[in-house]
């Protein structure tokens, strides 16, 4: 290997045994971290070090390490997914940090996302919102219309795709001072609202999803837009506006 | 006596599936809620199966190790999904998709299964569009297509570079609908630890709740394994970190045969390894090969200068570049199948022309400059810009590339800090997909009655190699359109069985075994972490059971893996507790299984004395370095039977492959 820079770092990491116990910050030193490594690879190194000393490694969520599964989280130096923009934590690289730096690492903090252990939180509230209406009610028989039977304007398909790109990571919630899930829900509502296939049950969908969102304990949106800035997939606030329009229209035209 | 009965229905190829469906036993709708089905895995295969089975009225329990079904590894698939729709009017048909898939698989896949896959591919696209999957469209509102390696038609449907994500979210939303109705009970953060058999049939599983550590018993009338592939046996691969073989390996130990374990796909376009701290390799979608040209410098001095950072690739003149795929394979050029492209890259790097500045000097260029200028010129003409400047052309071309591959380019830049619009991408092959897996018959049932295996976890559809965009197709075909029919045939005998109790001695014994293993790991006074062993295994696998294999290397690998295995059971150290989240413990169980599988892979590779698809033996190569297949002696599926701890004792069963409808030819892409 050619001479690549190795960083020496101090890490302040939130440790919490489980949901019932109290947590606190612990400080660790780590040296010779390659600037080509990802942030999670740096944590792997730390964990290897901890295991070798017989201590428990730091628990954190991750899987694809390609920025697409939405599993990794981490509040790094006060920002969701760390200092870079438009990426998840697994795509954050150590070249973003300086030698000798102290890095503070915390879990997502939101009432609707209880801590499970260390840096791992429970985001199943998102799944319950989806089960309340985040789908098109079509049977999975394959006996539907030919896929080209309903043309979809390219602009609509592209916009729906942009909304559908949400990875359900929860950075929007973690960043919002109200702990609002409006960007996540807005993205899903928008995807279907923009496509002919999702229109039929649009009213029921938005009412049910918003109701579930409220029941899960997410806060309200006060249009600050921090979520949009920290969203790794660039989901735009436009989706919240569209959801609000859909919601109001549904509310005033549905009798239940 | 072999249990290998493939149950391929009689009759002409094109009618087999139709006739089979018409004659299978059914479970009447009013009886379906008397039947419980366990689905392990919620990727494309498991997710689509769980949703469909629940919709049909069965009680479904679904399991995944992630915190949500939406995060299964299928989410990472970038490029696209094939279907024989012939929307582009370029001569595609069910037969052609079938033929390309068999040929791409080097004639080591089962004809009847592959034909069925091609048939139902057409419905998959209809289904996904109905679910609201936002596939790429043309300006006229119709679906757009691209082409992928190994084919000469445009049959690949895509949703930007996020096709797997969108297809999985489609299946997940279908699941969510059933979860909301209470038809699916979802067990997130649960890992299947073992299969429970009662009277020779699969009747349940032991699972570990990864949050509380609790060991749980779950019973069912049938168990469906949809746990994905085993590429992580190499430690470094494009698979998600948690991808593992455990569910498949556990059923293998209970009697399911494991087929063709040595068939591993090495994908040609991944970002090269950067160093020893690396945990994972990142794929750059194969769709990029539609627009990128692959090359290395012609002069070895240039390659060295590039590695040393003294020369920029942009500054190497056209005539000093070796577009080796276009040179060697003029008919397919940059679109040759993956095994061919991968080996060709290795050949150039072994010869000293590699361009990456890493330990192994391995890497080649994927260059978009020709395409940018070509598309730029086209766009200028379309826009009626006369005499456009070079810059104007470049800008228009860049815009086109950005629209098509923008997110991939961004991903590349974040990882490497290089701008691929300016500097060609650096790529190198990496372990990607496993064609081998649990042996299943035409009904997707393993050699254990009541235990079905779908998606990447089974072996059935890809042969020795897999063409691009065919794994997503297989996952969804199995889950939406094949298993839900074939499982009914099996379950029709179970409508009077009643609920399966979990207090039987079989459940008790299986639970105890897992409990004992947990205790062993947590009390073992070892000295090395789980990753230490996993990396050692990966090293042996990549060097000796990787892109090029020799009999000597494989024999050594078998011995070395056994040594690592013994060392693991003596010296592994797992800190933490049993009653709670313990990620090291999770890894320990998975690596224990990888160690056994790795040994079997080497054994299978040694046994197969030919080169085919993802299995290349240096002692079976033509003088030009192309693969030399041996149809006379190896036109079979190798299905291994477990015989206890000693992996060398596994018994080989052979399912002869019969090709009635196509002529078996030497694969050539020249
Ligand atoms: C980066 C990348 C890009 C790809 N691109 C393409 C592409 O463009 N086109 C294409 O056709 N194919 C592509 N593939 C291949 C394709 O994505 C996979 O083969 C396919 O998605 C596998 O689906 P699956 O449902 O079989 O398994 P997976 O999606 O891997 O799902 C496995 C499931 O099993 C669960 N599981 C595993 N073990 C256990 C256990 N012990 N207990 C409980 N649950 C368990 C997991 O939680 C998960 O839910 C790509 C693959 C990769 C890695
Ligand atoms: S909207 Fe953005 S930040 Fe929020 S969950 Fe989706 S991808 Fe994550
Ligand atoms: S680990 Fe999947 S998005 Fe980061």
Coordinates of C-alpha atoms and ligand atoms in Angstrom, one line a residue, chain A residues 70 80-81 88 108 113 123 126 163 165-175 180-188 226-236 239, chain B residues 70-71 165, ligand 2:
Chain A
X70 CA -31.5 2.8 5.1
X80 CA -27.7 13.2 11.1
X81 CA -25.4 11.0 9.0
X88 CA -25.8 8.0 4.6
X108 CA -31.1 9.1 16.6
X113 CA -37.6 5.9 18.0
X123 CA -37.8 2.5 13.8
X126 CA -42.3 3.6 10.1
X163 CA -40.3 10.5 -4.0
X165 CA -36.2 7.0 -3.4
X166 CA -36.7 7.5 0.3
X167 CA -34.8 4.8 2.2
X168 CA -36.7 5.1 5.4
X169 CA -33.6 5.9 7.4
X170 CA -35.2 8.4 9.8
X171 CA -32.7 11.1 9.5
X172 CA -35.5 13.6 8.8
X173 CA -37.1 12.6 12.1
X174 CA -33.8 12.7 14.0
X175 CA -33.0 16.2 12.6
X180 CA -41.8 15.1 12.7
X181 CA -42.1 12.2 10.2
X182 CA -43.8 14.4 7.6
X183 CA -40.9 14.1 5.0
X184 CA -41.0 10.3 5.1
X185 CA -44.8 10.1 5.0
X186 CA -45.0 12.9 2.4
X187 CA -42.6 11.0 0.2
X188 CA -44.7 7.8 0.2
X226 CA -34.0 20.8 8.4
X227 CA -35.2 17.4 7.3
X228 CA -34.8 18.3 3.6
X229 CA -31.2 19.4 4.2
X230 CA -30.2 16.3 6.1
X231 CA -32.1 13.8 3.9
X232 CA -29.5 11.6 2.2
X233 CA -31.8 11.1 -0.8
X234 CA -32.7 14.7 -1.4
X235 CA -36.4 14.1 -0.8
X236 CA -37.9 17.6 -1.2
X239 CA -43.7 16.3 -1.0
Chain B
X70 CA -37.8 -3.2 3.5
X71 CA -34.1 -3.4 4.1
X165 CA -35.0 -0.9 -4.2
Ligands
LIG2 S1 -37.2 11.3 3.8 FE1 -35.0 11.2 3.6 S2 -34.3 11.4 5.7 FE2 -36.4 10.8 5.9 S3 -36.5 8.6 6.0 FE3 -36.7 9.1 3.8 S4 -34.5 9.1 3.1 FE4 -34.4 9.2 5.3

